Every structure is written in C-alpha cells, then in structure tokens.
Coordinates of C-alpha atoms and ligand atoms in Angstrom, one line a residue:
M1 CA 58.0 50.3 133.3
H2 CA 58.8 49.6 129.7
I3 CA 61.7 51.7 128.4
N4 CA 63.1 51.4 125.0
Q5 CA 66.3 49.4 125.5
R6 CA 68.4 51.2 122.9
T7 CA 68.2 54.5 124.6
H8 CA 67.7 53.5 128.3
N9 CA 71.3 53.7 129.0
Q10 CA 71.8 57.0 127.4
F11 CA 69.2 58.5 129.6
N12 CA 70.5 59.6 132.9
R13 CA 67.5 59.1 135.2
R14 CA 69.0 60.9 138.2
Q15 CA 69.8 64.0 136.3
F16 CA 66.4 63.8 134.6
L17 CA 64.6 63.8 138.0
K18 CA 66.8 66.5 139.4
G19 CA 66.1 68.7 136.5
A20 CA 62.4 68.0 136.7
G21 CA 62.2 69.1 140.3
L22 CA 64.0 72.3 139.8
L23 CA 63.0 73.5 136.5
S24 CA 59.5 72.8 135.5
L25 CA 58.2 75.1 132.9
A26 CA 54.6 74.3 133.4
L27 CA 52.7 74.6 130.2
A28 CA 49.8 72.8 131.7
G29 CA 47.7 75.8 132.5
G30 CA 44.8 76.2 130.1
G31 CA 45.0 80.0 130.2
A32 CA 46.1 82.2 127.4
A33 CA 49.7 82.6 128.4
S34 CA 51.4 84.0 125.4
V35 CA 54.6 82.7 123.9
F36 CA 56.3 85.8 125.2
S37 CA 55.3 85.6 128.8
A38 CA 56.3 82.0 128.8
C39 CA 59.7 83.0 127.6
T40 CA 60.3 85.9 129.9
S41 CA 59.1 84.2 133.0
A42 CA 61.3 81.2 132.6
P43 CA 64.9 81.3 134.0
P44 CA 67.5 82.3 131.5
S45 CA 69.3 79.4 129.9
A46 CA 72.6 80.2 131.7
S47 CA 71.1 79.3 135.0
I48 CA 69.7 76.1 133.5
A49 CA 73.2 75.1 132.5
G50 CA 74.3 75.8 136.0
V51 CA 71.7 73.6 137.6
N52 CA 71.8 70.7 135.3
P53 CA 75.2 69.4 134.2
T54 CA 73.7 67.7 131.2
A55 CA 72.8 71.0 129.5
A56 CA 75.6 71.8 127.3
P57 CA 75.7 75.1 125.4
T58 CA 74.0 74.8 122.1
A59 CA 76.1 72.9 119.7
A60 CA 77.6 74.7 116.8
P61 CA 74.9 74.7 114.1
V62 CA 75.6 72.1 111.4
T63 CA 74.3 72.1 107.9
L64 CA 73.1 68.7 106.7
P65 CA 71.3 67.9 103.6
P66 CA 68.0 66.0 104.2
S67 CA 69.6 62.9 102.8
A68 CA 72.4 62.9 105.4
Q69 CA 72.4 60.1 107.8
T70 CA 73.5 61.3 111.2
T71 CA 74.0 59.4 114.3
A72 CA 75.0 61.4 117.3
P73 CA 77.6 59.9 119.6
A74 CA 75.9 57.8 122.3
A75 CA 77.2 59.9 125.2
A76 CA 76.6 63.3 123.7
A77 CA 74.7 65.8 125.9
A78 CA 71.3 66.8 124.6
D79 CA 70.6 70.4 123.6
L80 CA 67.0 70.0 124.7
E81 CA 65.6 67.6 127.3
L82 CA 62.0 67.4 128.2
A83 CA 59.4 65.3 129.8
L84 CA 56.2 65.0 127.7
K85 CA 53.1 63.6 129.2
A86 CA 49.9 62.6 127.5
T87 CA 47.1 63.1 130.0
R88 CA 43.5 64.0 130.5
G89 CA 42.2 67.6 131.2
Q90 CA 39.3 69.9 131.2
V91 CA 39.4 73.1 129.2
G92 CA 37.0 75.9 128.2
I93 CA 36.5 75.8 124.4
L94 CA 32.9 76.9 123.9
P95 CA 31.0 79.3 126.2
G96 CA 29.5 77.3 129.2
A97 CA 30.7 73.9 130.4
E98 CA 34.3 72.9 130.1
T99 CA 35.3 70.2 127.6
A100 CA 37.1 67.0 128.5
V101 CA 40.2 66.7 126.3
W102 CA 43.4 64.8 126.1
R103 CA 46.5 66.9 126.0
Y104 CA 50.3 66.9 125.9
Q105 CA 52.0 68.6 128.8
A106 CA 55.7 69.4 128.6
E107 CA 58.3 70.1 131.3
L108 CA 61.6 71.5 130.1
L109 CA 64.4 69.7 131.9
A110 CA 67.4 71.2 130.1
G111 CA 68.0 73.6 127.3
D112 CA 66.8 77.0 126.1
P113 CA 63.5 77.9 127.7
A114 CA 62.4 79.4 124.4
S115 CA 62.4 75.9 122.9
V116 CA 59.3 74.8 124.7
V117 CA 56.4 77.3 124.5
A118 CA 52.7 77.2 124.7
L119 CA 50.5 77.6 121.7
P120 CA 48.9 80.8 122.8
G121 CA 45.4 80.3 124.2
S122 CA 45.3 76.7 123.4
Y123 CA 45.0 73.3 125.0
L124 CA 46.9 71.7 122.1
G125 CA 50.5 70.5 122.6
P126 CA 53.3 72.9 123.3
I127 CA 55.4 74.2 120.4
L128 CA 58.9 72.7 120.4
R129 CA 61.4 75.0 118.7
V130 CA 64.7 73.4 117.7
R131 CA 67.6 74.1 115.5
Q132 CA 69.0 71.8 112.8
G133 CA 71.8 69.8 114.3
Q134 CA 70.4 69.8 117.9
R135 CA 70.2 66.7 120.0
V136 CA 66.8 66.2 121.6
R137 CA 65.8 63.9 124.4
V138 CA 62.1 63.4 125.3
R139 CA 60.8 61.2 128.1
F140 CA 57.3 60.4 127.0
T141 CA 54.9 59.2 129.7
N142 CA 51.5 57.8 128.9
D143 CA 49.0 59.0 131.5
L144 CA 46.0 57.9 129.3
P145 CA 43.7 54.9 129.9
E146 CA 45.0 53.2 126.7
P147 CA 48.3 52.6 124.8
S148 CA 50.0 55.5 123.1
I149 CA 53.3 56.5 121.4
V150 CA 54.5 59.8 119.9
H151 CA 55.4 60.2 116.2
W152 CA 57.4 63.2 115.0
H153 CA 55.7 63.8 111.7
G154 CA 58.1 64.8 109.0
L155 CA 61.3 64.3 111.0
L156 CA 64.1 62.0 109.7
V157 CA 64.8 60.0 112.9
P158 CA 65.9 56.4 113.4
D159 CA 63.1 53.9 113.3
A160 CA 63.1 53.3 117.1
M161 CA 62.5 57.0 117.6
D162 CA 59.7 57.3 115.0
G163 CA 56.7 56.3 117.1
H164 CA 55.8 53.1 115.2
P165 CA 52.8 51.5 116.8
R166 CA 54.8 48.4 117.8
F167 CA 56.5 50.7 120.4
A168 CA 53.2 51.9 121.9
V169 CA 53.4 51.9 125.7
G170 CA 50.5 51.2 128.1
A171 CA 48.9 53.4 130.8
G172 CA 51.5 54.6 133.2
Q173 CA 54.5 53.6 131.1
S174 CA 57.2 55.6 129.4
Y175 CA 59.2 55.7 126.2
A176 CA 62.6 57.5 125.9
Y177 CA 63.3 59.4 122.7
D178 CA 66.8 60.5 121.8
F179 CA 67.5 61.8 118.3
Q180 CA 69.3 64.5 116.4
V181 CA 67.4 67.0 114.3
V182 CA 68.7 66.8 110.7
N183 CA 65.7 68.3 108.9
R184 CA 65.7 71.6 107.2
A185 CA 64.0 74.6 108.7
G186 CA 60.3 74.0 108.6
T187 CA 57.0 73.3 110.4
Y188 CA 56.8 69.7 111.6
W189 CA 54.4 68.3 114.2
F190 CA 54.0 65.4 116.7
H191 CA 50.9 63.3 117.5
P192 CA 50.0 59.8 118.7
H193 CA 50.5 56.7 116.6
P194 CA 49.1 53.6 118.4
H195 CA 47.3 51.2 116.0
R196 CA 43.6 51.8 115.8
L197 CA 43.7 54.6 118.4
T198 CA 45.4 57.4 116.6
G199 CA 42.3 59.1 115.3
G200 CA 40.6 59.2 118.7
Q201 CA 43.7 60.4 120.5
A202 CA 44.5 63.2 118.0
Y203 CA 40.9 64.2 118.0
R204 CA 40.8 64.7 121.7
G205 CA 43.7 67.1 121.5
L206 CA 47.0 65.3 121.3
A207 CA 48.9 67.3 118.7
G208 CA 51.7 69.8 118.9
L209 CA 54.0 71.7 116.5
L210 CA 57.7 71.1 116.1
I211 CA 59.4 74.0 114.4
V212 CA 62.9 73.6 113.1
S213 CA 65.2 76.5 112.2
D214 CA 68.5 76.5 110.4
D215 CA 71.2 79.0 109.3
E216 CA 69.9 79.3 105.7
E217 CA 66.6 80.4 107.1
A218 CA 68.0 82.7 109.7
A219 CA 69.9 84.6 107.0
L220 CA 66.6 85.5 105.3
G221 CA 65.3 87.6 108.2
L222 CA 61.8 86.3 107.9
P223 CA 59.2 87.6 110.3
Q224 CA 59.8 86.4 113.9
G225 CA 58.3 86.4 117.3
E226 CA 54.6 87.4 117.3
Y227 CA 54.9 87.9 113.5
D228 CA 55.6 84.2 113.1
Q229 CA 52.2 82.8 113.8
P230 CA 51.2 79.1 113.8
L231 CA 47.6 78.2 112.8
V232 CA 46.5 74.6 113.6
I233 CA 43.3 74.0 111.8
Q234 CA 40.9 71.3 113.0
D235 CA 37.2 70.4 112.8
R236 CA 35.3 69.1 115.8
Q237 CA 31.8 68.1 116.8
F238 CA 30.4 69.0 120.2
D239 CA 27.3 67.7 122.0
A240 CA 24.8 69.9 124.0
Q241 CA 27.1 69.6 127.0
N242 CA 30.1 70.9 125.1
Q243 CA 31.7 67.5 125.0
L244 CA 33.6 66.2 122.0
V245 CA 31.7 63.7 119.8
Y246 CA 33.8 61.2 117.9
L247 CA 32.8 58.0 116.0
A248 CA 29.3 56.7 116.5
Q249 CA 29.2 53.8 118.8
G250 CA 29.3 50.3 117.2
G251 CA 31.0 49.3 114.1
G252 CA 28.1 48.6 111.9
M253 CA 27.6 49.8 108.4
M254 CA 25.1 52.5 109.4
D255 CA 27.0 54.0 112.3
G256 CA 30.7 53.8 113.3
G257 CA 31.7 51.7 110.3
M258 CA 30.5 54.3 107.8
D259 CA 32.2 57.0 109.8
Q260 CA 35.4 55.1 109.5
M261 CA 35.1 54.4 105.8
M262 CA 34.3 58.0 105.0
G263 CA 36.4 59.7 107.7
F264 CA 35.1 61.6 110.7
L265 CA 34.1 65.3 110.1
G266 CA 33.3 67.9 112.7
D267 CA 30.9 70.8 112.1
R268 CA 32.9 73.4 114.1
I269 CA 36.2 74.7 112.8
L270 CA 38.8 75.4 115.5
V271 CA 42.1 77.2 114.9
N272 CA 44.7 76.7 117.6
G273 CA 41.9 74.9 119.6
Q274 CA 39.7 78.0 119.5
P275 CA 36.3 78.5 117.8
D276 CA 35.7 81.7 115.8
F277 CA 39.4 82.3 115.7
T278 CA 40.5 85.9 115.3
L279 CA 44.1 87.1 115.2
P280 CA 44.8 90.8 115.9
V281 CA 47.5 91.8 113.5
A282 CA 49.7 94.8 112.8
T283 CA 50.1 96.6 109.5
R284 CA 53.1 94.6 108.4
A285 CA 54.2 91.2 107.0
Y286 CA 53.6 87.9 108.9
R287 CA 54.8 84.3 108.4
L288 CA 51.7 82.1 108.9
R289 CA 52.5 78.4 109.6
L290 CA 49.4 76.4 108.8
L291 CA 48.9 72.8 109.8
N292 CA 45.9 70.7 108.9
G293 CA 45.5 68.8 112.2
S294 CA 42.1 67.5 111.3
N295 CA 41.3 63.8 111.2
S296 CA 39.8 63.8 107.7
R297 CA 38.8 67.3 106.5
I298 CA 40.5 68.7 103.5
Y299 CA 40.7 72.5 103.2
M300 CA 40.7 74.7 100.1
L301 CA 42.2 77.8 101.6
A302 CA 41.7 81.2 100.1
W303 CA 41.6 84.9 101.0
R304 CA 38.0 86.1 100.9
D305 CA 39.1 89.3 99.1
G306 CA 40.3 87.3 96.1
K307 CA 43.9 88.2 96.5
P308 CA 46.2 85.2 95.7
L309 CA 48.0 83.4 98.6
T310 CA 51.8 83.7 98.7
V311 CA 53.3 80.4 99.8
I312 CA 56.8 80.2 101.1
A313 CA 57.0 76.7 102.5
T314 CA 55.5 73.2 102.3
D315 CA 55.8 70.1 104.6
G316 CA 59.6 69.9 104.5
G317 CA 60.4 73.6 104.7
L318 CA 61.1 76.7 102.6
L319 CA 60.6 76.7 98.8
E320 CA 63.2 78.1 96.5
Q321 CA 61.1 81.2 96.0
P322 CA 57.6 82.3 97.0
V323 CA 54.8 81.1 94.7
Q324 CA 51.3 82.4 94.3
R325 CA 48.1 80.4 94.2
P326 CA 44.4 81.4 93.9
F327 CA 43.8 78.9 96.7
V328 CA 45.8 76.2 98.5
M329 CA 44.7 72.6 99.2
L330 CA 45.6 71.5 102.7
A331 CA 44.9 67.8 103.4
P332 CA 45.2 66.2 106.9
G333 CA 48.9 66.1 108.0
E334 CA 50.0 68.7 105.5
R335 CA 51.6 72.1 106.3
V336 CA 52.0 75.2 104.3
E337 CA 53.5 78.5 105.2
L338 CA 52.1 81.7 103.9
W339 CA 53.6 85.2 103.6
A340 CA 50.7 87.5 104.6
D341 CA 51.3 91.3 104.4
F342 CA 48.8 93.5 106.1
A343 CA 50.7 96.7 105.2
G344 CA 48.5 99.5 103.9
R345 CA 45.4 98.2 105.8
K346 CA 43.5 100.4 108.1
S347 CA 43.0 99.8 111.8
G348 CA 39.7 97.8 112.2
D349 CA 40.0 96.2 108.8
E350 CA 39.1 92.5 108.8
L351 CA 40.5 89.9 106.4
F352 CA 39.2 86.3 106.2
L353 CA 40.9 83.1 105.4
D354 CA 38.1 80.8 104.1
S355 CA 37.8 77.3 102.9
Q356 CA 36.1 77.3 99.5
K357 CA 33.7 74.8 98.0
F358 CA 35.2 72.0 96.0
V359 CA 34.1 68.7 94.6
G360 CA 35.4 65.2 94.7
A361 CA 36.6 64.8 98.3
E362 CA 34.0 62.1 98.8
G363 CA 33.5 61.4 95.1
A364 CA 29.7 61.7 95.7
E365 CA 29.1 65.0 93.9
L366 CA 30.6 63.5 90.7
M367 CA 27.8 61.1 90.3
G368 CA 25.0 63.5 89.4
G369 CA 21.6 62.2 90.3
M370 CA 22.9 58.9 91.8
G371 CA 23.8 60.4 95.1
G372 CA 27.0 59.4 96.9
M373 CA 27.7 56.9 99.6
G374 CA 27.4 59.6 102.2
S375 CA 23.9 60.5 101.4
M376 CA 22.8 57.0 100.6
M377 CA 23.9 55.3 103.8
T378 CA 24.0 58.0 106.5
Q379 CA 22.7 61.5 107.1
P380 CA 24.9 63.8 105.2
A381 CA 27.5 65.5 107.4
A382 CA 26.4 68.8 108.7
L383 CA 29.5 70.3 107.0
P384 CA 30.5 68.0 104.2
N385 CA 34.1 67.6 103.1
G386 CA 34.4 70.3 100.3
A387 CA 31.8 72.7 101.8
A388 CA 32.6 76.4 102.1
F389 CA 33.2 78.0 105.5
P390 CA 35.3 80.7 107.2
V391 CA 38.6 79.4 108.8
A392 CA 40.2 82.5 110.5
R393 CA 39.7 86.2 110.8
F394 CA 42.6 88.7 110.9
R395 CA 41.7 92.0 112.5
V396 CA 44.0 94.9 111.9
A397 CA 44.6 96.2 115.4
R398 CA 47.6 98.5 115.2
A399 CA 50.2 100.1 112.9
A400 CA 53.7 98.7 112.8
Q401 CA 56.8 99.9 111.0
G402 CA 59.5 97.9 109.3
G403 CA 57.7 94.9 107.8
Q404 CA 60.3 93.0 105.9
T405 CA 60.3 93.1 102.2
R406 CA 59.5 89.8 100.6
R407 CA 62.5 87.8 99.6
Q408 CA 62.7 86.6 96.0
R409 CA 65.1 83.8 96.9
L410 CA 64.3 81.6 99.9
A411 CA 66.3 78.3 100.1
R412 CA 68.2 75.8 98.1
I413 CA 66.4 72.6 97.1
E414 CA 68.4 69.6 95.8
R415 CA 66.3 68.5 92.8
Y416 CA 65.8 64.7 92.4
R417 CA 65.8 63.4 88.8
L418 CA 63.7 60.5 87.7
A419 CA 66.6 59.2 85.6
D420 CA 68.6 58.7 88.8
A421 CA 65.9 56.5 90.5
V422 CA 66.8 52.8 90.8
N423 CA 63.3 52.0 89.5
A424 CA 63.0 54.8 87.0
A425 CA 61.3 52.6 84.4
R426 CA 59.1 50.8 86.9
P427 CA 57.6 53.0 89.6
R428 CA 56.7 51.2 92.8
Q429 CA 52.9 51.4 92.7
V430 CA 50.8 51.9 95.8
V431 CA 47.2 51.2 94.7
I432 CA 44.3 52.3 96.8
T433 CA 41.4 49.9 96.9
N434 CA 38.3 49.3 99.0
R435 CA 37.0 46.0 100.1
M436 CA 34.1 45.4 102.5
M437 CA 34.2 49.1 103.5
A438 CA 37.9 48.9 104.4
W439 CA 40.5 50.9 102.6
L440 CA 43.6 49.0 101.5
L441 CA 47.1 49.6 100.1
N442 CA 47.9 47.2 97.3
G443 CA 45.1 45.0 98.6
R444 CA 46.6 44.7 102.1
S445 CA 45.7 46.0 105.5
F446 CA 48.2 46.9 108.2
E447 CA 50.2 44.2 109.9
M448 CA 52.2 45.2 112.9
S449 CA 55.5 43.9 111.6
G450 CA 54.4 42.5 108.3
V451 CA 56.4 43.5 105.2
A452 CA 55.5 42.3 101.7
A453 CA 58.1 41.6 99.0
D454 CA 57.5 44.9 97.3
E455 CA 57.9 46.8 100.6
V456 CA 61.6 46.7 100.8
G457 CA 64.2 49.3 99.8
R458 CA 67.7 50.5 100.7
V459 CA 69.1 53.4 102.6
G460 CA 70.1 56.3 100.4
E461 CA 68.7 54.9 97.2
L462 CA 66.5 57.2 95.1
A463 CA 63.2 55.5 94.2
V464 CA 60.0 56.5 92.5
W465 CA 56.6 55.6 94.0
E466 CA 53.3 56.1 92.3
F467 CA 50.1 56.4 94.4
V468 CA 47.2 55.2 92.3
N469 CA 43.7 56.2 93.5
Q470 CA 41.9 54.1 91.0
R471 CA 38.4 53.0 90.5
N472 CA 37.4 49.8 92.0
P473 CA 35.3 47.8 89.6
G474 CA 32.7 45.8 91.4
Q475 CA 33.3 47.3 94.8
M476 CA 30.9 49.4 96.8
M477 CA 33.0 52.6 96.4
E478 CA 33.5 52.0 92.7
Q479 CA 31.5 55.0 91.5
N480 CA 32.9 57.4 94.0
G481 CA 36.4 56.9 95.2
M482 CA 37.6 59.3 97.9
A483 CA 40.4 61.7 98.3
H484 CA 43.3 60.3 100.4
P485 CA 46.3 62.2 101.9
L486 CA 49.2 59.7 101.7
H487 CA 52.0 60.1 104.2
I488 CA 55.4 58.4 104.2
H489 CA 57.5 58.2 107.4
G490 CA 61.3 58.5 107.4
T491 CA 61.6 60.6 104.3
Q492 CA 60.8 63.9 102.6
F493 CA 59.9 63.5 99.0
Q494 CA 59.4 65.5 95.8
V495 CA 56.2 65.3 93.7
L496 CA 57.2 64.4 90.1
E497 CA 53.9 64.3 88.3
R498 CA 50.1 64.0 88.6
Q499 CA 47.5 62.5 86.2
A500 CA 43.8 61.9 86.5
L501 CA 41.3 59.5 84.9
P502 CA 39.2 61.4 82.3
E503 CA 35.9 60.3 83.9
L504 CA 37.0 61.5 87.3
R505 CA 38.7 64.7 86.2
A506 CA 36.0 67.0 87.7
G507 CA 37.3 66.7 91.3
F508 CA 40.9 66.8 90.2
E509 CA 40.4 69.9 88.1
S510 CA 38.5 71.7 90.9
V511 CA 41.5 71.4 93.2
R512 CA 44.7 71.1 91.1
A513 CA 45.5 74.9 91.0
G514 CA 45.8 74.6 94.8
Y515 CA 48.5 72.0 94.9
V516 CA 51.9 73.3 95.9
D517 CA 54.4 70.6 94.6
E518 CA 57.4 72.9 94.3
G519 CA 58.9 71.9 97.7
W520 CA 59.7 69.0 100.0
K521 CA 56.6 67.0 101.0
D522 CA 55.9 64.1 103.4
T523 CA 52.1 64.0 102.8
V524 CA 50.4 64.3 99.4
L525 CA 46.8 64.6 98.5
V526 CA 45.6 62.1 96.0
M527 CA 42.1 62.9 94.6
P528 CA 39.7 60.2 93.2
G529 CA 41.0 58.9 89.9
E530 CA 44.4 60.6 90.4
R531 CA 47.9 59.1 90.2
V532 CA 50.8 60.9 91.8
K533 CA 54.5 60.0 91.3
V534 CA 56.9 61.0 94.0
L535 CA 60.7 60.7 94.2
L536 CA 62.1 59.7 97.6
K537 CA 65.1 58.5 99.6
F538 CA 65.2 56.9 103.1
V539 CA 67.9 58.0 105.4
H540 CA 67.7 55.4 108.1
P541 CA 67.4 51.6 108.1
G542 CA 64.5 50.0 109.7
L543 CA 60.7 49.7 109.5
F544 CA 58.9 52.9 108.4
L545 CA 55.2 53.4 107.9
Y546 CA 53.3 54.7 105.0
H547 CA 49.6 55.3 105.3
C548 CA 46.6 57.4 104.7
H549 CA 46.6 60.5 107.0
N550 CA 42.8 60.4 107.0
L551 CA 43.0 59.1 110.6
E552 CA 39.9 57.0 110.4
H553 CA 41.4 55.3 107.3
E554 CA 44.7 54.8 109.1
D555 CA 43.1 53.3 112.2
Q556 CA 41.0 51.0 110.0
G557 CA 44.3 49.6 108.5
M558 CA 45.1 51.8 105.5
M559 CA 48.7 51.6 106.5
R560 CA 51.7 49.4 105.8
N561 CA 55.4 49.0 106.7
F562 CA 58.2 49.6 104.4
R563 CA 61.5 48.0 105.3
V564 CA 64.7 50.0 104.6
D565 CA 67.8 47.8 104.5
A566 CA 71.2 49.3 105.4
Ligands
LIG601 CU1 51.3 62.2 111.0 CU2 52.1 58.3 110.5 O1 51.7 60.2 110.8
LIG602 CU1 42.4 57.4 103.1

C-alpha cells in the first residue's frame, strides 16, 4: 500500500480503524437523506470525543489572511478525520434502469458529525463543512479500476496535499491527507486529478463540495441550514439504457479526438445529480452556492423573469459587497454565490434559473457562413456550448417569516496592486495555442515533473500573469479559437484587467457583463481573442499545477507545473 511518506507517521492507523468501526456515518445510500436527517441521526460530537481520543474539541477559530503560510504542528490532533473512498455504484437518475456511476463515499472518523453531510438526493460526493483554522485528515482509498488522487480545488494546501497527478495511487491503494484550512469562508470543491483520467472520473460522478466558514462570515448572519443551498450544475449524455456516455471510442479526428479538442458536452442538465431539478422554497432569502461541475460546458446564468442576479461570493469567498448582474458567466470549475429572495412570492409560483444563449464559446458562430470546427468535422452537439436551456426551477412551497435583510457590507478583501508585483512591467504570459488538435500553454504540453524556465516563482511574492487566448495563424483552430477556463492551484488571485482582439470581440462582448471579477478567483474564463491579467501570490513552496479546467483539454495535456521556491 502506497502511503505518502510525509504524513504516514502523523496518521495513527490504530485509532483510525477503531474510529471507523464505531462511528461510520454512512453516506453511501443513494436515497434522498436530507442534510438534516443526516445530522440528527448521527451521534452528538461529545460522544465522538469520548470514543476517539484523537478528536479534540474544535480549536479556537483563527483568522488568517489568504496569504498566510500556516503549518500545523506535526502531532496536533485533527478537528476532522474521515475516510474517503472512490468507488463504483448504481443509482437511479432517470426513470427506469439505474445508472452505473463512480462516487465518493465518506465515513466520519472523528469530529463534528455536521461536517460531513450528504448532498440531498444526490450520488455526488458528500459536502465537507469546515471552519477556517481547522486541521483536516483524510484517508483516501482508491477502489476504482484505475489510478486516482483527490484535489481540493481552491484550497491553499502544501503541494503534497494538493492532489498533483504524480501522487496518483492505483486500485486498492490509499493516500493520506493532513492539512490545515487557511482559506476564507467560501465554496470550494474536491475532485480527481490523475493525468489523462480526470475528465472521465469527474464525469462519472466523482465531485464533492467543501464549504469553509469563518468568523467574519458568521457575524453576517447569512441564511443557514436549508436556506443555504448548494447547486452543482453538470451536463451529461445518457444512452437508451440510461448509462452515461463519455468520449467516443478511438482517438481519431472524427471521433474521440475531436471530442477532446472541443470538450465533451452532454445534452441533459443535472443539478445536484438530478434531472429537471426543482427546489421547493419558502418566501424568504436564500444563499445559493453554485458550482459549475461540468467537464466543458459554460453557463450564462440568468433569472427567466429578467430580474438581475445578486452575487455575494466568487471562487474564493465573499465579496466586499453584493453586486448585481443581468447574467453571470460560470465556466467549469468556477463557483458563484447568489442571494435569492423569494419574499413576496405566492405559494405555487415558479421561478427559473436559465442558461442563456451566447456566442464565442466554440468560436464557430463568429465565422459567419464558414461554419465552425464543430459543424465541419462532427455532427453538431445536440446542445451546443452557448445554447439556451433551463437549469433549475424554484417552486414557492410555503410562507416563512424572518428572511434576513441583505447586508450592504460583506467581507474585507485585501486589494493587490499592480505596482507591488515583482514583474509589474513584464507580466508572465501564458499563451494558449493549438497544434495538431492539441491545446498547449506557451507551446508546451503537460510533463509530470517538468518545469520550464518561466515556470518558477517564490513563496509570498506578488506576481502578474496574463492569459492570452490569441489567434493561431496557420493552425486548424485559427479562425475560431475557443473559450478556456484557466485554473491555478495553490493560490487565489485577483483579476486586474481584460482586453479582447477587435476581430473577436463579438464573443467577448456577448459575455463580459456576466464576469464577476470583484472577488478572489482560482479559475477565470478567457474567451477567444481575450487577454486576462491576474495578480497572485503562492503561499506554499513546491510544484503547483495551472491548467485549463475544460477537463478534456486538461486530460489532453493543457496543463503545466509551476515551481514555487521557498
Ligand atoms: Cu479543479 Cu486542477 O483542478
Ligand atoms: Cu481549454
């Protein structure tokens, strides 16, 4: 059994097994167990502490800026310990035959039972709820027929804890995670990260939310419990037997290869793993936490009744104040939190969150009569990237008193300034190109431990990067370009500025009013012809990935290492 050497000694196996035997909070059942029944049926945390000596009372909350580098003492007790298994299962998604999926199952070994809860009615991973400052231990076991590893998307953890593909473990093997949560309150998530296999594994169901809270957020009195509602948005394709369809077999240009270059799209929209998602709501305010957990689909989210969306948080947590948008762009990997107030609605009213039509995701529509790659080389997707469709329905089911009034001030954000960046005058460019149907970053494909001369930085230093989604003269994708969501591990960044090439402005203009760049980000959408400058700091030394979060692009090699020196 391969166990990461650094943490093996910190992991007390005997206590682990003892805890596992006595205290399994089984989240495996595919039923619609609600968050609340999961909480109330679990033993109170006091008895957990009595059973398992490693469970210390929750540590006093600490407040750490996102730039703080924190290393917990090696022998410190964890606030939360769990066993997380990636395994195969069968679940009912569509009427009729069950669907074979891959799924995360968690067993709480120590800590507050409310910190591991099922996503109601879903086969997707459990929701992990942690507080800033808590120490988390996870024993990941791979019960899949291929290598896997878990990445905590958006968390600032040491590189050995980050789920780099070089740490992938084979079938039957385990990996021990042990880290402190230093992030601000926000909606983060976890998913597999083995090289070339991430898209398929996430697509089959391996994804879960990791929700961080902190004191600053607690003082705001935002909606809680059932009024704090996660919405994981994904698209899927099913065959006539209700089985998931992924990449076409074979890697040729006309089948799987084209799917990989364009990204895989489903024609059914699932929210929290359910088709035709409807949420019964009360006549009061909700906090909606949206994650785009799709492999390659980009959403332009809007209320059907034309009311603006009120956004309170982005990838890295709360904004300074709520902002309003006519629609919000949500690319794969991105999160956004909405304040949705159903006060004044009548019982039986229905509200819809839609994805609206936009152009430029595949570049094709920009080319007028020429037709794009998609239509030239394959049958057009049943539901193209940029098509309009409903995402979720909210049905007013009951009256409720006491919806909180909206806060005008939310959280503090330390503003980075370009002038303070070590390379203020010379942004580090990350240029997107395409060669032989493969997407590249600065002309390079992923190398497991490879680091180029321009892929080195220092802990704590402020740097400016510029993602450049340029045209590729002479290449097959020259006329079109594609939208790419770029994600950087080991940091939360701030978007400084966006520009677009005049000849490709149509796509950019169609979406730009839906960018929310006011808050911390770890993933940023870059439209065809667009350049985006971001300011960032790394908080840990080591090898961290940056890549396209279109998972087919990532698997194809649109990913690189960045080495952070101490
Ligand atoms: Cu959400 Cu490197 O991934
Ligand atoms: Cu991409």
